[in-house]
PDB file of C-alpha atoms and ligand atoms in Angstrom:
ATOM      1  CA  MET A   1      -0.412   0.165  -0.450  1.00  0.00           C
ATOM      2  CA  ASN A   2       1.735   3.549  -1.302  1.00  0.00           C
ATOM      3  CA  GLN A   3       1.644   5.981   1.241  1.00  0.00           C
ATOM      4  CA  SER A   4      -1.299   7.809   0.327  1.00  0.00           C
ATOM      5  CA  LYS A   5      -3.352   5.317   0.288  1.00  0.00           C
ATOM      6  CA  ALA A   6      -2.314   4.224   3.682  1.00  0.00           C
ATOM      7  CA  LEU A   7      -3.166   7.817   5.055  1.00  0.00           C
ATOM      8  CA  ARG A   8      -6.571   7.837   4.053  1.00  0.00           C
ATOM      9  CA  ALA A   9      -7.370   4.635   5.806  1.00  0.00           C
ATOM     10  CA  LEU A  10      -6.100   4.937   9.993  1.00  0.00           C
ATOM     11  CA  VAL A  11      -8.436   2.175  11.309  1.00  0.00           C
ATOM     12  CA  CYS A  12      -8.832   2.629  14.999  1.00  0.00           C
ATOM     13  CA  SER A  13     -10.354   1.197  17.873  1.00  0.00           C
ATOM     14  CA  VAL A  14     -10.546   3.315  20.873  1.00  0.00           C
ATOM     15  CA  LEU A  15     -12.465   4.098  23.962  1.00  0.00           C
ATOM     16  CA  LEU A  16     -15.221   6.720  23.888  1.00  0.00           C
ATOM     17  CA  VAL A  17     -16.873   7.818  27.106  1.00  0.00           C
ATOM     18  CA  SER A  18     -20.610   8.548  27.244  1.00  0.00           C
ATOM     19  CA  ALA A  19     -22.422   9.635  30.031  1.00  0.00           C
ATOM     20  CA  THR A  20     -23.281   7.043  31.536  1.00  0.00           C
ATOM     21  CA  SER A  21     -21.321   4.239  30.619  1.00  0.00           C
ATOM     22  CA  MET A  22     -17.916   3.013  29.169  1.00  0.00           C
ATOM     23  CA  ILE A  23     -18.994   2.077  24.856  1.00  0.00           C
ATOM     24  CA  ILE A  24     -15.754   0.461  23.955  1.00  0.00           C
ATOM     25  CA  SER A  25     -15.970   0.651  19.910  1.00  0.00           C
ATOM     26  CA  GLY A  26     -13.880   0.155  16.959  1.00  0.00           C
ATOM     27  CA  CYS A  27     -13.988   2.819  14.034  1.00  0.00           C
ATOM     28  CA  THR A  28     -12.338   3.330  10.762  1.00  0.00           C
ATOM     29  CA  ARG A  29     -11.581   6.444  10.547  1.00  0.00           C
ATOM     30  CA  THR A  30     -11.043   6.926   6.458  1.00  0.00           C
ATOM     31  CA  ARG A  31     -10.494  10.156   4.675  1.00  0.00           C
ATOM     32  CA  ALA A  32     -10.974   9.363   1.003  1.00  0.00           C
ATOM     33  CA  GLY A  33     -14.164  11.241   1.460  1.00  0.00           C
ATOM     34  CA  ILE A  34     -12.909  14.416   2.740  1.00  0.00           C
ATOM     35  CA  ASN A  35     -12.836  17.222   0.647  1.00  0.00           C
ATOM     36  CA  THR A  36      -9.092  19.040   1.015  1.00  0.00           C
ATOM     37  CA  GLU A  37     -10.441  21.845  -1.417  1.00  0.00           C
ATOM     38  CA  ASN A  38     -10.358  24.560   1.516  1.00  0.00           C
ATOM     39  CA  ALA A  39      -7.113  22.634   2.941  1.00  0.00           C
ATOM     40  CA  GLU A  40      -4.411  24.858   1.951  1.00  0.00           C
ATOM     41  CA  SER A  41      -5.402  27.332   3.908  1.00  0.00           C
ATOM     42  CA  ALA A  42      -2.663  30.522   5.031  1.00  0.00           C
ATOM     43  CA  VAL A  43      -1.031  30.029   8.159  1.00  0.00           C
ATOM     44  CA  ASP A  44      -2.595  32.303  10.693  1.00  0.00           C
ATOM     45  CA  LYS A  45       0.367  32.651  12.185  1.00  0.00           C
ATOM     46  CA  ASP A  46      -1.286  36.067  13.639  1.00  0.00           C
ATOM     47  CA  SER A  47      -4.249  34.364  15.571  1.00  0.00           C
ATOM     48  CA  ILE A  48      -1.257  31.655  16.093  1.00  0.00           C
ATOM     49  CA  ALA A  49       1.389  34.624  18.440  1.00  0.00           C
ATOM     50  CA  THR A  50      -1.364  37.189  19.893  1.00  0.00           C
ATOM     51  CA  ASN A  51      -2.782  34.571  22.019  1.00  0.00           C
ATOM     52  CA  PRO A  52      -3.612  35.956  25.493  1.00  0.00           C
ATOM     53  CA  ALA A  53      -2.348  33.195  26.920  1.00  0.00           C
ATOM     54  CA  LYS A  54      -2.360  32.930  31.406  1.00  0.00           C
ATOM     55  CA  GLU A  55       0.540  32.448  32.370  1.00  0.00           C
ATOM     56  CA  LEU A  56       1.046  28.723  33.449  1.00  0.00           C
ATOM     57  CA  PRO A  57       3.075  27.917  37.179  1.00  0.00           C
ATOM     58  CA  ALA A  58       6.684  27.254  35.825  1.00  0.00           C
ATOM     59  CA  ALA A  59       7.492  23.278  36.334  1.00  0.00           C
ATOM     60  CA  PRO A  60      10.782  21.535  36.764  1.00  0.00           C
ATOM     61  CA  ALA A  61      12.333  19.776  33.464  1.00  0.00           C
ATOM     62  CA  PRO A  62      11.488  16.328  34.288  1.00  0.00           C
ATOM     63  CA  GLU A  63      14.694  14.561  33.850  1.00  0.00           C
ATOM     64  CA  SER A  64      15.888  16.121  37.101  1.00  0.00           C
ATOM     65  CA  LEU A  65      12.644  15.030  39.172  1.00  0.00           C
ATOM     66  CA  LYS A  66      12.905  11.709  41.225  1.00  0.00           C
ATOM     67  CA  ILE A  67      10.108  10.232  40.643  1.00  0.00           C
ATOM     68  CA  ALA A  68       7.467   8.508  43.150  1.00  0.00           C
ATOM     69  CA  ASN A  69       6.626   4.812  42.765  1.00  0.00           C
ATOM     70  CA  ALA A  70       3.426   3.370  40.907  1.00  0.00           C
ATOM     71  CA  LYS A  71       1.394   3.318  43.890  1.00  0.00           C
ATOM     72  CA  ALA A  72       1.787   6.815  44.732  1.00  0.00           C
ATOM     73  CA  ILE A  73       1.054   7.932  41.389  1.00  0.00           C
ATOM     74  CA  LEU A  74      -2.058   6.081  40.608  1.00  0.00           C
ATOM     75  CA  GLU A  75      -3.410   6.668  44.076  1.00  0.00           C
ATOM     76  CA  ARG A  76      -3.332  11.249  43.492  1.00  0.00           C
ATOM     77  CA  ARG A  77      -5.987  12.388  41.687  1.00  0.00           C
ATOM     78  CA  GLN A  78      -6.606  11.755  38.214  1.00  0.00           C
ATOM     79  CA  ILE A  79      -6.879  14.842  35.939  1.00  0.00           C
ATOM     80  CA  PRO A  80      -9.162  15.360  33.160  1.00  0.00           C
ATOM     81  CA  ILE A  81      -7.200  15.383  30.352  1.00  0.00           C
ATOM     82  CA  LEU A  82      -9.409  15.465  26.537  1.00  0.00           C
ATOM     83  CA  CYS A  83      -8.257  13.915  23.288  1.00  0.00           C
ATOM     84  CA  TYR A  84      -9.672  16.155  20.058  1.00  0.00           C
ATOM     85  CA  HIS A  85      -9.126  15.333  16.587  1.00  0.00           C
ATOM     86  CA  GLN A  86     -10.587  17.052  13.693  1.00  0.00           C
ATOM     87  CA  ILE A  87     -12.835  20.024  14.505  1.00  0.00           C
ATOM     88  CA  ARG A  88     -14.936  20.958  11.516  1.00  0.00           C
ATOM     89  CA  ASP A  89     -18.655  20.054  10.605  1.00  0.00           C
ATOM     90  CA  TRP A  90     -20.229  17.426   9.666  1.00  0.00           C
ATOM     91  CA  LYS A  91     -20.443  16.426   5.988  1.00  0.00           C
ATOM     92  CA  ALA A  92     -22.947  14.205   4.641  1.00  0.00           C
ATOM     93  CA  THR A  93     -19.869  11.993   2.870  1.00  0.00           C
ATOM     94  CA  ASP A  94     -19.291  11.774   7.065  1.00  0.00           C
ATOM     95  CA  SER A  95     -19.930   8.126   8.597  1.00  0.00           C
ATOM     96  CA  LYS A  96     -21.039   6.801  11.503  1.00  0.00           C
ATOM     97  CA  THR A  97     -17.799   5.564  12.707  1.00  0.00           C
ATOM     98  CA  ALA A  98     -15.879   9.231  11.635  1.00  0.00           C
ATOM     99  CA  LYS A  99     -17.953  11.210  13.543  1.00  0.00           C
ATOM    100  CA  PRO A 100     -16.643  10.942  16.593  1.00  0.00           C
ATOM    101  CA  TYR A 101     -13.444  11.694  15.695  1.00  0.00           C
ATOM    102  CA  ILE A 102     -15.130  15.308  14.383  1.00  0.00           C
ATOM    103  CA  VAL A 103     -16.150  17.760  16.833  1.00  0.00           C
ATOM    104  CA  PRO A 104     -18.214  20.582  14.742  1.00  0.00           C
ATOM    105  CA  VAL A 105     -17.236  24.083  15.090  1.00  0.00           C
ATOM    106  CA  ASP A 106     -20.405  24.896  17.378  1.00  0.00           C
ATOM    107  CA  ALA A 107     -20.137  22.002  19.462  1.00  0.00           C
ATOM    108  CA  PHE A 108     -16.390  22.580  19.958  1.00  0.00           C
ATOM    109  CA  LYS A 109     -16.513  26.262  20.749  1.00  0.00           C
ATOM    110  CA  ALA A 110     -19.509  25.618  23.527  1.00  0.00           C
ATOM    111  CA  GLN A 111     -16.356  23.048  24.920  1.00  0.00           C
ATOM    112  CA  MET A 112     -14.397  25.455  25.452  1.00  0.00           C
ATOM    113  CA  LYS A 113     -16.719  28.358  26.804  1.00  0.00           C
ATOM    114  CA  ALA A 114     -17.817  25.528  28.971  1.00  0.00           C
ATOM    115  CA  LEU A 115     -14.332  24.584  30.562  1.00  0.00           C
ATOM    116  CA  ALA A 116     -13.686  28.461  30.585  1.00  0.00           C
ATOM    117  CA  ASP A 117     -17.088  29.752  32.344  1.00  0.00           C
ATOM    118  CA  SER A 118     -16.523  26.528  35.307  1.00  0.00           C
ATOM    119  CA  GLY A 119     -13.240  27.978  35.968  1.00  0.00           C
ATOM    120  CA  TYR A 120     -10.743  25.282  34.312  1.00  0.00           C
ATOM    121  CA  THR A 121      -6.970  26.248  33.589  1.00  0.00           C
ATOM    122  CA  THR A 122      -4.904  24.255  31.142  1.00  0.00           C
ATOM    123  CA  ILE A 123      -1.839  22.907  31.912  1.00  0.00           C
ATOM    124  CA  LEU A 124       0.556  21.241  30.059  1.00  0.00           C
ATOM    125  CA  PRO A 125       2.450  18.199  30.408  1.00  0.00           C
ATOM    126  CA  ASP A 126       5.968  19.206  31.891  1.00  0.00           C
ATOM    127  CA  GLN A 127       2.849  20.157  35.179  1.00  0.00           C
ATOM    128  CA  LEU A 128       1.433  17.235  34.443  1.00  0.00           C
ATOM    129  CA  PHE A 129       4.397  15.203  34.877  1.00  0.00           C
ATOM    130  CA  SER A 130       5.324  16.860  37.968  1.00  0.00           C
ATOM    131  CA  TYR A 131       2.620  16.958  39.809  1.00  0.00           C
ATOM    132  CA  LEU A 132       2.196  12.898  39.041  1.00  0.00           C
ATOM    133  CA  ALA A 133       5.822  12.715  40.038  1.00  0.00           C
ATOM    134  CA  THR A 134       6.498  13.999  42.685  1.00  0.00           C
ATOM    135  CA  GLY A 135       2.917  15.565  44.240  1.00  0.00           C
ATOM    136  CA  THR A 136       3.072  19.358  43.361  1.00  0.00           C
ATOM    137  CA  GLU A 137       0.410  21.358  43.681  1.00  0.00           C
ATOM    138  CA  ILE A 138      -1.782  22.033  40.379  1.00  0.00           C
ATOM    139  CA  PRO A 139      -5.151  24.229  40.171  1.00  0.00           C
ATOM    140  CA  GLU A 140      -7.801  22.292  41.970  1.00  0.00           C
ATOM    141  CA  LYS A 141      -9.559  22.671  38.437  1.00  0.00           C
ATOM    142  CA  SER A 142      -6.823  21.829  35.329  1.00  0.00           C
ATOM    143  CA  VAL A 143      -7.629  20.317  32.119  1.00  0.00           C
ATOM    144  CA  MET A 144      -4.833  18.786  29.696  1.00  0.00           C
ATOM    145  CA  LEU A 145      -6.724  19.794  25.921  1.00  0.00           C
ATOM    146  CA  THR A 146      -4.714  17.563  23.613  1.00  0.00           C
ATOM    147  CA  PHE A 147      -5.127  16.727  19.750  1.00  0.00           C
ATOM    148  CA  ASP A 148      -4.077  14.331  17.528  1.00  0.00           C
ATOM    149  CA  ASP A 149      -2.914  13.161  14.602  1.00  0.00           C
ATOM    150  CA  GLY A 150      -1.461  17.150  13.534  1.00  0.00           C
ATOM    151  CA  ASP A 151      -4.687  18.347  11.166  1.00  0.00           C
ATOM    152  CA  ALA A 152      -4.481  21.390   9.547  1.00  0.00           C
ATOM    153  CA  ASP A 153      -8.368  22.663  11.203  1.00  0.00           C
ATOM    154  CA  GLN A 154      -7.047  21.923  14.805  1.00  0.00           C
ATOM    155  CA  VAL A 155      -5.012  25.822  14.111  1.00  0.00           C
ATOM    156  CA  THR A 156      -7.340  27.390  11.630  1.00  0.00           C
ATOM    157  CA  THR A 157     -10.652  26.307  13.246  1.00  0.00           C
ATOM    158  CA  GLY A 158      -9.624  25.424  16.459  1.00  0.00           C
ATOM    159  CA  LEU A 159      -6.771  27.845  17.950  1.00  0.00           C
ATOM    160  CA  PRO A 160      -8.887  30.681  17.811  1.00  0.00           C
ATOM    161  CA  GLU A 161     -11.162  29.425  20.561  1.00  0.00           C
ATOM    162  CA  LEU A 162      -8.498  28.766  23.007  1.00  0.00           C
ATOM    163  CA  ASN A 163      -6.945  31.999  22.758  1.00  0.00           C
ATOM    164  CA  LYS A 164     -10.144  33.363  23.960  1.00  0.00           C
ATOM    165  CA  TYR A 165      -9.456  31.959  26.933  1.00  0.00           C
ATOM    166  CA  GLY A 166      -5.605  31.975  27.052  1.00  0.00           C
ATOM    167  CA  PHE A 167      -5.585  27.864  26.837  1.00  0.00           C
ATOM    168  CA  LYS A 168      -2.690  25.846  25.540  1.00  0.00           C
ATOM    169  CA  ALA A 169      -2.364  22.807  24.253  1.00  0.00           C
ATOM    170  CA  VAL A 170      -0.055  19.916  23.380  1.00  0.00           C
ATOM    171  CA  TYR A 171      -0.593  18.325  20.009  1.00  0.00           C
ATOM    172  CA  PHE A 172       0.320  15.067  18.982  1.00  0.00           C
ATOM    173  CA  ILE A 173       1.786  14.910  14.972  1.00  0.00           C
ATOM    174  CA  MET A 174       1.722  11.998  12.560  1.00  0.00           C
ATOM    175  CA  THR A 175       4.966  12.928  11.015  1.00  0.00           C
ATOM    176  CA  VAL A 176       4.196  11.471   7.619  1.00  0.00           C
ATOM    177  CA  SER A 177       1.377  13.278   6.801  1.00  0.00           C
ATOM    178  CA  MET A 178       3.087  17.181   7.376  1.00  0.00           C
ATOM    179  CA  GLY A 179       2.076  20.016   4.795  1.00  0.00           C
ATOM    180  CA  ARG A 180      -0.153  17.839   3.271  1.00  0.00           C
ATOM    181  CA  SER A 181      -3.311  17.854   2.278  1.00  0.00           C
ATOM    182  CA  ILE A 182      -5.462  18.672   5.179  1.00  0.00           C
ATOM    183  CA  TYR A 183      -2.399  18.237   7.764  1.00  0.00           C
ATOM    184  CA  MET A 184      -0.663  21.096   9.664  1.00  0.00           C
ATOM    185  CA  THR A 185       2.598  22.448   7.407  1.00  0.00           C
ATOM    186  CA  LYS A 186       5.932  22.828   9.484  1.00  0.00           C
ATOM    187  CA  GLU A 187       5.409  26.635   9.899  1.00  0.00           C
ATOM    188  CA  GLN A 188       1.956  26.099  11.639  1.00  0.00           C
ATOM    189  CA  ILE A 189       3.410  23.388  13.693  1.00  0.00           C
ATOM    190  CA  ARG A 190       6.814  25.696  13.932  1.00  0.00           C
ATOM    191  CA  ALA A 191       4.238  28.377  15.481  1.00  0.00           C
ATOM    192  CA  LEU A 192       2.306  26.800  17.932  1.00  0.00           C
ATOM    193  CA  SER A 193       5.620  25.516  19.513  1.00  0.00           C
ATOM    194  CA  ASP A 194       6.330  29.768  19.989  1.00  0.00           C
ATOM    195  CA  ALA A 195       3.673  30.083  21.126  1.00  0.00           C
ATOM    196  CA  GLY A 196       3.923  28.369  24.218  1.00  0.00           C
ATOM    197  CA  HIS A 197       1.712  25.112  23.126  1.00  0.00           C
ATOM    198  CA  VAL A 198       3.573  21.914  23.060  1.00  0.00           C
ATOM    199  CA  ILE A 199       4.337  19.619  20.989  1.00  0.00           C
ATOM    200  CA  GLY A 200       4.176  16.044  21.318  1.00  0.00           C
ATOM    201  CA  SER A 201       4.935  12.233  18.794  1.00  0.00           C
ATOM    202  CA  HIS A 202       2.151  10.681  18.037  1.00  0.00           C
ATOM    203  CA  THR A 203       4.876   7.804  15.694  1.00  0.00           C
ATOM    204  CA  TRP A 204       5.370   9.029  11.719  1.00  0.00           C
ATOM    205  CA  ASP A 205       2.644   7.569   9.975  1.00  0.00           C
ATOM    206  CA  HIS A 206       0.023   5.642  12.986  1.00  0.00           C
ATOM    207  CA  LYS A 207       1.785   2.557  13.572  1.00  0.00           C
ATOM    208  CA  ASN A 208      -0.031   0.049  16.092  1.00  0.00           C
ATOM    209  CA  VAL A 209       3.420   0.089  18.620  1.00  0.00           C
ATOM    210  CA  LYS A 210       1.607  -3.529  19.342  1.00  0.00           C
ATOM    211  CA  LYS A 211       3.078  -4.665  15.751  1.00  0.00           C
ATOM    212  CA  PHE A 212       6.333  -2.658  16.407  1.00  0.00           C
ATOM    213  CA  GLU A 213       9.405  -4.551  14.090  1.00  0.00           C
ATOM    214  CA  ASP A 214      12.984  -3.698  15.456  1.00  0.00           C
ATOM    215  CA  ALA A 215      12.948  -1.075  12.376  1.00  0.00           C
ATOM    216  CA  ASP A 216       9.605   0.505  13.307  1.00  0.00           C
ATOM    217  CA  TRP A 217      11.815   2.169  16.619  1.00  0.00           C
ATOM    218  CA  ALA A 218      13.657   4.186  13.982  1.00  0.00           C
ATOM    219  CA  THR A 219      10.983   5.378  11.556  1.00  0.00           C
ATOM    220  CA  GLN A 220       8.733   5.449  14.210  1.00  0.00           C
ATOM    221  CA  ILE A 221       9.799   7.242  17.155  1.00  0.00           C
ATOM    222  CA  GLU A 222      13.470   8.052  16.551  1.00  0.00           C
ATOM    223  CA  LYS A 223      12.806   9.694  13.384  1.00  0.00           C
ATOM    224  CA  PRO A 224       9.783  11.583  13.760  1.00  0.00           C
ATOM    225  CA  SER A 225      10.902  14.045  17.054  1.00  0.00           C
ATOM    226  CA  LYS A 226      14.255  14.253  16.043  1.00  0.00           C
ATOM    227  CA  GLN A 227      12.395  15.799  12.979  1.00  0.00           C
ATOM    228  CA  LEU A 228      10.196  17.560  15.216  1.00  0.00           C
ATOM    229  CA  GLU A 229      12.762  19.149  16.671  1.00  0.00           C
ATOM    230  CA  GLU A 230      13.988  20.808  14.349  1.00  0.00           C
ATOM    231  CA  ILE A 231      11.603  21.941  13.858  1.00  0.00           C
ATOM    232  CA  THR A 232      10.250  23.898  17.045  1.00  0.00           C
ATOM    233  CA  GLY A 233      14.019  23.876  18.613  1.00  0.00           C
ATOM    234  CA  LYS A 234      12.536  22.199  21.437  1.00  0.00           C
ATOM    235  CA  PRO A 235      12.909  18.295  22.663  1.00  0.00           C
ATOM    236  CA  VAL A 236      10.257  16.291  21.718  1.00  0.00           C
ATOM    237  CA  LYS A 237       9.299  14.555  25.699  1.00  0.00           C
ATOM    238  CA  TYR A 238       5.999  13.413  25.040  1.00  0.00           C
ATOM    239  CA  PHE A 239       4.005  11.041  22.787  1.00  0.00           C
ATOM    240  CA  ALA A 240       0.406   9.353  22.491  1.00  0.00           C
ATOM    241  CA  TYR A 241      -0.330   5.826  21.241  1.00  0.00           C
ATOM    242  CA  PRO A 242      -1.931   5.495  18.095  1.00  0.00           C
ATOM    243  CA  PHE A 243      -4.976   4.349  18.707  1.00  0.00           C
ATOM    244  CA  GLY A 244      -4.952   4.722  22.260  1.00  0.00           C
ATOM    245  CA  LEU A 245      -3.487   1.024  21.793  1.00  0.00           C
ATOM    246  CA  TRP A 246      -0.820   0.183  23.862  1.00  0.00           C
ATOM    247  CA  LYS A 247       1.536  -2.955  25.595  1.00  0.00           C
ATOM    248  CA  PRO A 248       3.870  -3.060  28.862  1.00  0.00           C
ATOM    249  CA  GLU A 249       6.546  -4.251  26.709  1.00  0.00           C
ATOM    250  CA  VAL A 250       6.928  -0.511  24.727  1.00  0.00           C
ATOM    251  CA  ILE A 251       7.058   1.379  27.415  1.00  0.00           C
ATOM    252  CA  ALA A 252      11.046   0.801  28.561  1.00  0.00           C
ATOM    253  CA  PRO A 253      12.223   1.110  24.504  1.00  0.00           C
ATOM    254  CA  LEU A 254       9.684   4.418  24.760  1.00  0.00           C
ATOM    255  CA  LYS A 255      11.645   5.417  27.974  1.00  0.00           C
ATOM    256  CA  GLU A 256      15.068   5.317  26.067  1.00  0.00           C
ATOM    257  CA  ARG A 257      14.236   7.182  23.504  1.00  0.00           C
ATOM    258  CA  GLY A 258      13.196  10.638  25.208  1.00  0.00           C
ATOM    259  CA  MET A 259       9.722  10.168  25.888  1.00  0.00           C
ATOM    260  CA  VAL A 260       9.526  10.892  30.054  1.00  0.00           C
ATOM    261  CA  ALA A 261       5.659   9.729  29.880  1.00  0.00           C
ATOM    262  CA  ALA A 262       3.021   8.704  27.473  1.00  0.00           C
ATOM    263  CA  PHE A 263      -0.912   9.139  26.711  1.00  0.00           C
ATOM    264  CA  GLN A 264      -3.067   5.966  26.047  1.00  0.00           C
ATOM    265  CA  LEU A 265      -7.122   6.471  25.407  1.00  0.00           C
ATOM    266  CA  SER A 266      -9.335   4.907  28.652  1.00  0.00           C
ATOM    267  CA  THR A 267      -7.985   1.200  29.484  1.00  0.00           C
ATOM    268  CA  ALA A 268      -6.989   0.936  32.909  1.00  0.00           C
ATOM    269  CA  ARG A 269      -4.081   1.932  33.185  1.00  0.00           C
ATOM    270  CA  ASP A 270      -0.167  -0.038  33.575  1.00  0.00           C
ATOM    271  CA  GLU A 271       0.181  -0.160  37.781  1.00  0.00           C
ATOM    272  CA  ASN A 272       4.084  -0.351  37.475  1.00  0.00           C
ATOM    273  CA  ASP A 273       4.283   2.694  35.024  1.00  0.00           C
ATOM    274  CA  PRO A 274       1.131   4.892  35.556  1.00  0.00           C
ATOM    275  CA  LEU A 275       3.481   7.975  33.828  1.00  0.00           C
ATOM    276  CA  HIS A 276       3.539   5.980  30.076  1.00  0.00           C
ATOM    277  CA  THR A 277       0.145   4.967  30.688  1.00  0.00           C
ATOM    278  CA  ILE A 278      -2.042   8.654  30.930  1.00  0.00           C
ATOM    279  CA  ARG A 279      -5.324   8.316  30.342  1.00  0.00           C
ATOM    280  CA  ARG A 280      -7.387  10.682  27.933  1.00  0.00           C
ATOM    281  CA  ILE A 281     -10.805  11.207  26.433  1.00  0.00           C
ATOM    282  CA  ILE A 282     -12.326  11.527  23.187  1.00  0.00           C
ATOM    283  CA  VAL A 283     -14.557  13.823  23.066  1.00  0.00           C
ATOM    284  CA  PRO A 284     -17.691  13.720  20.300  1.00  0.00           C
ATOM    285  CA  GLY A 285     -19.454  16.414  19.032  1.00  0.00           C
ATOM    286  CA  THR A 286     -22.247  15.328  20.111  1.00  0.00           C
ATOM    287  CA  TRP A 287     -21.937  16.212  23.730  1.00  0.00           C
ATOM    288  CA  SER A 288     -22.926  20.128  24.963  1.00  0.00           C
ATOM    289  CA  GLY A 289     -20.520  21.764  27.443  1.00  0.00           C
ATOM    290  CA  GLU A 290     -22.323  20.796  30.118  1.00  0.00           C
ATOM    291  CA  ALA A 291     -21.897  16.908  28.898  1.00  0.00           C
ATOM    292  CA  LEU A 292     -18.846  17.971  28.708  1.00  0.00           C
ATOM    293  CA  ILE A 293     -17.864  19.111  32.517  1.00  0.00           C
ATOM    294  CA  LYS A 294     -20.754  16.092  33.405  1.00  0.00           C
ATOM    295  CA  ASN A 295     -18.078  13.438  31.954  1.00  0.00           C
ATOM    296  CA  MET A 296     -14.984  14.811  32.871  1.00  0.00           C
ATOM    297  CA  LYS A 297     -16.011  14.758  36.712  1.00  0.00           C
ATOM    298  CA  SER A 298     -16.838  10.773  36.221  1.00  0.00           C
ATOM    299  CA  SER A 299     -14.111   9.365  33.509  1.00  0.00           C
ATOM    300  CA  PHE A 300     -10.798  11.370  36.234  1.00  0.00           C
ATOM    301  CA  LYS A 301     -10.949  10.811  40.086  1.00  0.00           C
TER     302      LYS A 301
HETATM  303 ZN1   ZN B 401      -4.324   9.538  16.264  1.00  0.00          ZN
END
């Protein structure tokens, strides 16, 4: 399968958290039907750079911290971490299984407004790491926003909403698609980093880490980190598992390659290494702001 064909079909298996129950669902993320005529949006550097951000408390470098044992980390209150993919209105061609990955613009606006109105502060991975690893205090109403894959609408449509409230986010980039079709350019990624957002790794082409062979560690982890570091001038320390899938055996090789923490979706955290199995929830476009807040509280305790 050639690259562009591979890109069109990202087969996902994810855990979605609903208001009342956890639903395990499989999903096929298909790019084939997406109209890309507006994809080459100009880089809106001004909207990135003029972000009226709230100052986050400075966090020490993760490498400098003495990390608590796993039991202590698992006992800490979990901070809600939200996972988004595309921010755009649904189209007739969007399949039912694709829709959980697409949050319509008004829904996203309502969700960000609800976070702000409810008094939430966005924290970044260094703050989260410091809190989990050592118990550093963070605001009572902390939330982390994460965006996977590197879709350009996360910047062109999503970012202005974050900027209204001074929110910062983490962008986990799949490097194979940078600059292509509906994805962010290197310039957009650089501008995000310059504006204080965090750029993390999401592999080269979204390969399931459970299926890694030896050569994949260079292709999927080492080279993408190097490329992102060249773009941003900052180290890549955080990783999001494609499809949220992981197994305990990949944690040590990820650590060896500089990943101080890694993010999955909604399965239980690893009892020996909760920092490399941090939970997130995918926020569907069907959630109102109120539903988002309710689900955050019930999913992260
Ligand atoms: Zn992904």
